[in-house]
Amino acid sequence: MENKKGISIFQKYLTVWVILCMAGGIFLGRFLPQVPAFLNQFEYARVSVPMAVLIWLMIYPMMMKVDFQSVKGVGKNPKGLFVTWITNWLIKPFSMYAIASLFFFVIFKAFITPNMATEYLAGAVLLGAAPCTAMVFVWSTLTKGNPAYTVVQVATNDLIILFAFVPIVKFLLGVSSVDVPWDTLILSVVLFVVVPLAAGMLTRTIVTKRKGKAYF
């Protein structure tokens, strides 16, 4: 079922589902700690395998929408791309670090321990340094944006994240004296970007060749 703006009921009420998931996670951690304790046993290089699987399920459908053939037209309208690149890679990670530091180490200093503040800061840095891919398509639909241009923005950012994410995160966490091994960061990029992106590209190529672009 689609609404008048062309987005599904699931997309329309995405905020509600996110809030429900957060509430469910808090409930499990608070009243059923054995569940996260069991899941935490399955990790490699400090990366949760169950979390990786769930993230694949979330990202893979969106990655199928990325058409790297569109990158060929990157020079036709570069202004919007420059804004996106500068915001995502030269402003957002560092502003996230500054805002998180202000809240966790100054404003909330009386409410959380220094160790917890450092952990929260690390999470904020990891979040801030990774540009959102999946939601971009939803936002573009909501604002009646140009779908082709959206694909170009997503495709170019997916390429940039392959080599920019790890050094930026390593630098910001190093400033915070947070030790995150290189293998964890690199494995995260491979698991959460390279694998779903490659799977999406492969699926798109196979389905398009067999059934046509209109079917896809």
PDB file of C-alpha atoms in Angstrom:
ATOM      1  CA  MET A   1       0.000   0.000   0.000  1.00  0.00           C
ATOM      2  CA  GLU A   2       1.398   3.377  -0.984  1.00  0.00           C
ATOM      3  CA  ASN A   3       0.455   6.848   0.219  1.00  0.00           C
ATOM      4  CA  LYS A   4       0.062   9.878  -2.042  1.00  0.00           C
ATOM      5  CA  LYS A   5       3.737  10.783  -1.844  1.00  0.00           C
ATOM      6  CA  GLY A   6       4.787   7.418  -3.185  1.00  0.00           C
ATOM      7  CA  ILE A   7       6.297   6.010  -0.001  1.00  0.00           C
ATOM      8  CA  SER A   8       5.158   2.878   1.752  1.00  0.00           C
ATOM      9  CA  ILE A   9       3.438   2.699   5.127  1.00  0.00           C
ATOM     10  CA  PHE A  10       6.660   1.288   6.557  1.00  0.00           C
ATOM     11  CA  GLN A  11       8.674   4.268   5.308  1.00  0.00           C
ATOM     12  CA  LYS A  12       6.012   6.775   6.357  1.00  0.00           C
ATOM     13  CA  TYR A  13       6.096   5.625   9.983  1.00  0.00           C
ATOM     14  CA  LEU A  14       9.804   4.779  10.080  1.00  0.00           C
ATOM     15  CA  THR A  15      10.329   6.977  13.155  1.00  0.00           C
ATOM     16  CA  VAL A  16       7.738   4.920  15.049  1.00  0.00           C
ATOM     17  CA  TRP A  17       9.476   1.644  14.182  1.00  0.00           C
ATOM     18  CA  VAL A  18      12.853   3.055  15.249  1.00  0.00           C
ATOM     19  CA  ILE A  19      11.433   4.172  18.610  1.00  0.00           C
ATOM     20  CA  LEU A  20       9.818   0.750  19.136  1.00  0.00           C
ATOM     21  CA  CYS A  21      13.101  -1.002  18.314  1.00  0.00           C
ATOM     22  CA  MET A  22      14.983   1.222  20.763  1.00  0.00           C
ATOM     23  CA  ALA A  23      12.384   0.506  23.462  1.00  0.00           C
ATOM     24  CA  GLY A  24      12.623  -3.217  22.738  1.00  0.00           C
ATOM     25  CA  GLY A  25      16.407  -3.138  22.964  1.00  0.00           C
ATOM     26  CA  ILE A  26      16.313  -1.293  26.273  1.00  0.00           C
ATOM     27  CA  PHE A  27      13.744  -3.773  27.602  1.00  0.00           C
ATOM     28  CA  LEU A  28      15.898  -6.766  26.620  1.00  0.00           C
ATOM     29  CA  GLY A  29      19.033  -5.258  28.117  1.00  0.00           C
ATOM     30  CA  ARG A  30      17.266  -4.338  31.344  1.00  0.00           C
ATOM     31  CA  PHE A  31      15.019  -7.325  32.009  1.00  0.00           C
ATOM     32  CA  LEU A  32      16.462 -10.129  29.854  1.00  0.00           C
ATOM     33  CA  PRO A  33      20.238  -9.575  30.027  1.00  0.00           C
ATOM     34  CA  GLN A  34      20.869 -13.201  29.110  1.00  0.00           C
ATOM     35  CA  VAL A  35      19.754 -12.443  25.525  1.00  0.00           C
ATOM     36  CA  PRO A  36      22.473  -9.848  24.753  1.00  0.00           C
ATOM     37  CA  ALA A  37      24.937 -11.901  26.785  1.00  0.00           C
ATOM     38  CA  PHE A  38      24.263 -14.886  24.519  1.00  0.00           C
ATOM     39  CA  LEU A  39      24.492 -12.830  21.318  1.00  0.00           C
ATOM     40  CA  ASN A  40      27.729 -11.201  22.468  1.00  0.00           C
ATOM     41  CA  GLN A  41      29.421 -14.592  22.310  1.00  0.00           C
ATOM     42  CA  PHE A  42      29.315 -14.443  18.528  1.00  0.00           C
ATOM     43  CA  GLU A  43      31.825 -11.832  17.487  1.00  0.00           C
ATOM     44  CA  TYR A  44      34.987 -11.550  15.451  1.00  0.00           C
ATOM     45  CA  ALA A  45      37.566  -8.766  15.830  1.00  0.00           C
ATOM     46  CA  ARG A  46      35.134  -7.105  18.265  1.00  0.00           C
ATOM     47  CA  VAL A  47      32.417  -7.023  15.602  1.00  0.00           C
ATOM     48  CA  SER A  48      29.084  -8.625  16.482  1.00  0.00           C
ATOM     49  CA  VAL A  49      28.108 -11.264  13.923  1.00  0.00           C
ATOM     50  CA  PRO A  50      24.337 -11.114  14.724  1.00  0.00           C
ATOM     51  CA  MET A  51      24.496  -7.324  14.366  1.00  0.00           C
ATOM     52  CA  ALA A  52      26.272  -7.695  11.032  1.00  0.00           C
ATOM     53  CA  VAL A  53      23.546 -10.017   9.725  1.00  0.00           C
ATOM     54  CA  LEU A  54      20.763  -7.642  10.786  1.00  0.00           C
ATOM     55  CA  ILE A  55      22.558  -4.670   9.218  1.00  0.00           C
ATOM     56  CA  TRP A  56      22.939  -6.636   5.977  1.00  0.00           C
ATOM     57  CA  LEU A  57      19.193  -7.244   5.938  1.00  0.00           C
ATOM     58  CA  MET A  58      18.609  -3.514   6.378  1.00  0.00           C
ATOM     59  CA  ILE A  59      21.188  -2.203   3.897  1.00  0.00           C
ATOM     60  CA  TYR A  60      21.080  -4.810   1.121  1.00  0.00           C
ATOM     61  CA  PRO A  61      17.709  -3.761  -0.385  1.00  0.00           C
ATOM     62  CA  MET A  62      18.873  -0.139  -0.546  1.00  0.00           C
ATOM     63  CA  MET A  63      22.223  -1.092  -2.048  1.00  0.00           C
ATOM     64  CA  MET A  64      20.377  -2.684  -4.965  1.00  0.00           C
ATOM     65  CA  LYS A  65      19.202   0.810  -5.913  1.00  0.00           C
ATOM     66  CA  VAL A  66      22.757   2.080  -6.347  1.00  0.00           C
ATOM     67  CA  ASP A  67      23.627   2.209 -10.031  1.00  0.00           C
ATOM     68  CA  PHE A  68      27.328   2.930 -10.479  1.00  0.00           C
ATOM     69  CA  GLN A  69      26.728   3.594 -14.160  1.00  0.00           C
ATOM     70  CA  SER A  70      25.273   6.895 -12.971  1.00  0.00           C
ATOM     71  CA  VAL A  71      28.710   7.989 -11.736  1.00  0.00           C
ATOM     72  CA  LYS A  72      29.590   8.676 -15.359  1.00  0.00           C
ATOM     73  CA  GLY A  73      27.371  11.753 -15.211  1.00  0.00           C
ATOM     74  CA  VAL A  74      28.974  13.105 -12.070  1.00  0.00           C
ATOM     75  CA  GLY A  75      30.265  16.214 -13.833  1.00  0.00           C
ATOM     76  CA  LYS A  76      26.910  17.350 -15.212  1.00  0.00           C
ATOM     77  CA  ASN A  77      25.762  19.056 -12.006  1.00  0.00           C
ATOM     78  CA  PRO A  78      28.625  19.035  -9.504  1.00  0.00           C
ATOM     79  CA  LYS A  79      27.445  21.741  -7.082  1.00  0.00           C
ATOM     80  CA  GLY A  80      25.097  19.485  -5.129  1.00  0.00           C
ATOM     81  CA  LEU A  81      27.726  16.761  -5.001  1.00  0.00           C
ATOM     82  CA  PHE A  82      30.333  19.160  -3.628  1.00  0.00           C
ATOM     83  CA  VAL A  83      27.918  20.195  -0.876  1.00  0.00           C
ATOM     84  CA  THR A  84      27.261  16.551  -0.022  1.00  0.00           C
ATOM     85  CA  TRP A  85      30.932  15.554  -0.037  1.00  0.00           C
ATOM     86  CA  ILE A  86      32.088  18.542   2.024  1.00  0.00           C
ATOM     87  CA  THR A  87      29.284  18.115   4.558  1.00  0.00           C
ATOM     88  CA  ASN A  88      29.717  14.347   4.918  1.00  0.00           C
ATOM     89  CA  TRP A  89      33.514  14.195   5.082  1.00  0.00           C
ATOM     90  CA  LEU A  90      34.883  17.592   6.165  1.00  0.00           C
ATOM     91  CA  ILE A  91      32.161  18.887   8.496  1.00  0.00           C
ATOM     92  CA  LYS A  92      29.882  16.184   9.903  1.00  0.00           C
ATOM     93  CA  PRO A  93      32.436  13.827  11.543  1.00  0.00           C
ATOM     94  CA  PHE A  94      34.213  16.687  13.305  1.00  0.00           C
ATOM     95  CA  SER A  95      31.044  18.536  14.314  1.00  0.00           C
ATOM     96  CA  MET A  96      29.656  15.264  15.694  1.00  0.00           C
ATOM     97  CA  TYR A  97      32.836  14.836  17.717  1.00  0.00           C
ATOM     98  CA  ALA A  98      32.604  18.405  19.066  1.00  0.00           C
ATOM     99  CA  ILE A  99      28.900  18.173  19.956  1.00  0.00           C
ATOM    100  CA  ALA A 100      29.289  14.735  21.570  1.00  0.00           C
ATOM    101  CA  SER A 101      32.268  15.926  23.605  1.00  0.00           C
ATOM    102  CA  LEU A 102      30.305  18.952  24.814  1.00  0.00           C
ATOM    103  CA  PHE A 103      27.352  16.905  25.978  1.00  0.00           C
ATOM    104  CA  PHE A 104      29.092  13.822  27.357  1.00  0.00           C
ATOM    105  CA  PHE A 105      32.047  15.506  29.054  1.00  0.00           C
ATOM    106  CA  VAL A 106      30.536  18.865  30.038  1.00  0.00           C
ATOM    107  CA  ILE A 107      26.733  19.039  30.113  1.00  0.00           C
ATOM    108  CA  PHE A 108      26.144  15.434  31.279  1.00  0.00           C
ATOM    109  CA  LYS A 109      29.334  15.207  33.319  1.00  0.00           C
ATOM    110  CA  ALA A 110      27.435  14.890  36.601  1.00  0.00           C
ATOM    111  CA  PHE A 111      25.264  12.044  35.314  1.00  0.00           C
ATOM    112  CA  ILE A 112      27.660   9.630  33.619  1.00  0.00           C
ATOM    113  CA  THR A 113      31.095   8.265  34.424  1.00  0.00           C
ATOM    114  CA  PRO A 114      34.162   9.270  32.368  1.00  0.00           C
ATOM    115  CA  ASN A 115      34.445   5.732  30.966  1.00  0.00           C
ATOM    116  CA  MET A 116      30.816   5.734  29.868  1.00  0.00           C
ATOM    117  CA  ALA A 117      31.236   9.210  28.365  1.00  0.00           C
ATOM    118  CA  THR A 118      34.199   7.938  26.349  1.00  0.00           C
ATOM    119  CA  GLU A 119      32.192   4.957  25.096  1.00  0.00           C
ATOM    120  CA  TYR A 120      29.299   7.196  24.086  1.00  0.00           C
ATOM    121  CA  LEU A 121      31.721   9.530  22.329  1.00  0.00           C
ATOM    122  CA  ALA A 122      33.184   6.618  20.380  1.00  0.00           C
ATOM    123  CA  GLY A 123      29.696   5.565  19.285  1.00  0.00           C
ATOM    124  CA  ALA A 124      28.878   9.116  18.207  1.00  0.00           C
ATOM    125  CA  VAL A 125      32.088   9.326  16.174  1.00  0.00           C
ATOM    126  CA  LEU A 126      31.378   6.015  14.428  1.00  0.00           C
ATOM    127  CA  LEU A 127      27.868   7.218  13.634  1.00  0.00           C
ATOM    128  CA  GLY A 128      28.922  10.686  12.550  1.00  0.00           C
ATOM    129  CA  ALA A 129      31.663   9.490  10.221  1.00  0.00           C
ATOM    130  CA  ALA A 130      29.363   7.150   8.288  1.00  0.00           C
ATOM    131  CA  PRO A 131      27.035   8.907   5.830  1.00  0.00           C
ATOM    132  CA  CYS A 132      23.539   7.450   5.769  1.00  0.00           C
ATOM    133  CA  THR A 133      22.869   5.517   2.583  1.00  0.00           C
ATOM    134  CA  ALA A 134      19.515   3.837   3.045  1.00  0.00           C
ATOM    135  CA  MET A 135      17.549   6.825   4.333  1.00  0.00           C
ATOM    136  CA  VAL A 136      18.749   9.094   1.514  1.00  0.00           C
ATOM    137  CA  PHE A 137      16.351   7.385  -0.886  1.00  0.00           C
ATOM    138  CA  VAL A 138      13.448   7.891   1.547  1.00  0.00           C
ATOM    139  CA  TRP A 139      14.291  11.570   2.089  1.00  0.00           C
ATOM    140  CA  SER A 140      14.603  12.094  -1.660  1.00  0.00           C
ATOM    141  CA  THR A 141      11.134  10.625  -2.159  1.00  0.00           C
ATOM    142  CA  LEU A 142       9.645  12.751   0.632  1.00  0.00           C
ATOM    143  CA  THR A 143      11.055  15.947  -0.880  1.00  0.00           C
ATOM    144  CA  LYS A 144      10.183  14.881  -4.442  1.00  0.00           C
ATOM    145  CA  GLY A 145      13.850  15.044  -5.339  1.00  0.00           C
ATOM    146  CA  ASN A 146      15.556  13.924  -8.514  1.00  0.00           C
ATOM    147  CA  PRO A 147      15.908  10.114  -8.221  1.00  0.00           C
ATOM    148  CA  ALA A 148      18.779   9.922 -10.722  1.00  0.00           C
ATOM    149  CA  TYR A 149      20.740  12.625  -8.916  1.00  0.00           C
ATOM    150  CA  THR A 150      20.100  10.901  -5.586  1.00  0.00           C
ATOM    151  CA  VAL A 151      21.608   7.715  -6.977  1.00  0.00           C
ATOM    152  CA  VAL A 152      24.720   9.641  -8.081  1.00  0.00           C
ATOM    153  CA  GLN A 153      25.129  11.132  -4.599  1.00  0.00           C
ATOM    154  CA  VAL A 154      24.744   7.755  -2.907  1.00  0.00           C
ATOM    155  CA  ALA A 155      27.070   6.000  -5.342  1.00  0.00           C
ATOM    156  CA  THR A 156      29.865   8.554  -4.965  1.00  0.00           C
ATOM    157  CA  ASN A 157      29.582   8.571  -1.174  1.00  0.00           C
ATOM    158  CA  ASP A 158      29.699   4.789  -1.096  1.00  0.00           C
ATOM    159  CA  LEU A 159      32.957   4.979  -3.037  1.00  0.00           C
ATOM    160  CA  ILE A 160      34.417   7.644  -0.727  1.00  0.00           C
ATOM    161  CA  ILE A 161      33.525   5.728   2.437  1.00  0.00           C
ATOM    162  CA  LEU A 162      35.702   2.832   1.286  1.00  0.00           C
ATOM    163  CA  PHE A 163      38.890   4.813   1.871  1.00  0.00           C
ATOM    164  CA  ALA A 164      37.876   7.840   4.014  1.00  0.00           C
ATOM    165  CA  PHE A 165      35.917   6.263   6.888  1.00  0.00           C
ATOM    166  CA  VAL A 166      38.710   4.314   8.575  1.00  0.00           C
ATOM    167  CA  PRO A 167      41.353   7.111   8.749  1.00  0.00           C
ATOM    168  CA  ILE A 168      38.818   9.736   9.919  1.00  0.00           C
ATOM    169  CA  VAL A 169      37.462   7.482  12.675  1.00  0.00           C
ATOM    170  CA  LYS A 170      40.948   6.370  13.694  1.00  0.00           C
ATOM    171  CA  PHE A 171      42.052  10.007  13.965  1.00  0.00           C
ATOM    172  CA  LEU A 172      39.044  11.197  16.010  1.00  0.00           C
ATOM    173  CA  LEU A 173      39.098   8.199  18.332  1.00  0.00           C
ATOM    174  CA  GLY A 174      42.855   8.627  18.728  1.00  0.00           C
ATOM    175  CA  VAL A 175      42.259  12.212  19.859  1.00  0.00           C
ATOM    176  CA  SER A 176      39.825  10.811  22.421  1.00  0.00           C
ATOM    177  CA  SER A 177      42.347   8.172  23.559  1.00  0.00           C
ATOM    178  CA  VAL A 178      39.971   5.418  22.431  1.00  0.00           C
ATOM    179  CA  ASP A 179      41.842   2.410  21.114  1.00  0.00           C
ATOM    180  CA  VAL A 180      39.997   0.709  18.277  1.00  0.00           C
ATOM    181  CA  PRO A 181      42.129  -1.818  16.369  1.00  0.00           C
ATOM    182  CA  TRP A 182      42.673  -1.263  12.670  1.00  0.00           C
ATOM    183  CA  ASP A 183      41.336  -4.727  11.902  1.00  0.00           C
ATOM    184  CA  THR A 184      38.026  -3.874  13.616  1.00  0.00           C
ATOM    185  CA  LEU A 185      37.570  -0.691  11.588  1.00  0.00           C
ATOM    186  CA  ILE A 186      38.594  -2.281   8.305  1.00  0.00           C
ATOM    187  CA  LEU A 187      36.424  -5.345   8.964  1.00  0.00           C
ATOM    188  CA  SER A 188      33.489  -3.041   9.728  1.00  0.00           C
ATOM    189  CA  VAL A 189      33.858  -1.290   6.374  1.00  0.00           C
ATOM    190  CA  VAL A 190      34.114  -4.624   4.579  1.00  0.00           C
ATOM    191  CA  LEU A 191      31.126  -6.155   6.389  1.00  0.00           C
ATOM    192  CA  PHE A 192      28.801  -3.166   6.446  1.00  0.00           C
ATOM    193  CA  VAL A 193      29.692  -1.459   3.173  1.00  0.00           C
ATOM    194  CA  VAL A 194      31.646  -3.668   0.768  1.00  0.00           C
ATOM    195  CA  VAL A 195      29.656  -6.899   1.254  1.00  0.00           C
ATOM    196  CA  PRO A 196      26.111  -5.450   1.013  1.00  0.00           C
ATOM    197  CA  LEU A 197      27.216  -3.096  -1.770  1.00  0.00           C
ATOM    198  CA  ALA A 198      28.738  -5.942  -3.789  1.00  0.00           C
ATOM    199  CA  ALA A 199      25.668  -8.113  -3.166  1.00  0.00           C
ATOM    200  CA  GLY A 200      23.378  -5.303  -4.249  1.00  0.00           C
ATOM    201  CA  MET A 201      25.390  -4.621  -7.408  1.00  0.00           C
ATOM    202  CA  LEU A 202      25.480  -8.330  -8.278  1.00  0.00           C
ATOM    203  CA  THR A 203      21.745  -8.700  -7.750  1.00  0.00           C
ATOM    204  CA  ARG A 204      21.005  -5.599  -9.795  1.00  0.00           C
ATOM    205  CA  THR A 205      23.213  -6.789 -12.660  1.00  0.00           C
ATOM    206  CA  ILE A 206      21.793 -10.332 -12.760  1.00  0.00           C
ATOM    207  CA  VAL A 207      18.136  -9.308 -12.469  1.00  0.00           C
ATOM    208  CA  THR A 208      18.501  -6.477 -14.999  1.00  0.00           C
ATOM    209  CA  LYS A 209      20.160  -8.759 -17.555  1.00  0.00           C
ATOM    210  CA  ARG A 210      17.608 -11.525 -17.128  1.00  0.00           C
ATOM    211  CA  LYS A 211      14.382  -9.562 -16.599  1.00  0.00           C
ATOM    212  CA  GLY A 212      15.150  -6.036 -17.810  1.00  0.00           C
ATOM    213  CA  LYS A 213      15.474  -2.701 -16.024  1.00  0.00           C
ATOM    214  CA  ALA A 214      11.718  -2.077 -15.946  1.00  0.00           C
ATOM    215  CA  TYR A 215      11.146  -5.353 -14.049  1.00  0.00           C
ATOM    216  CA  PHE A 216      13.955  -4.543 -11.619  1.00  0.00           C
TER     217      PHE A 216
END
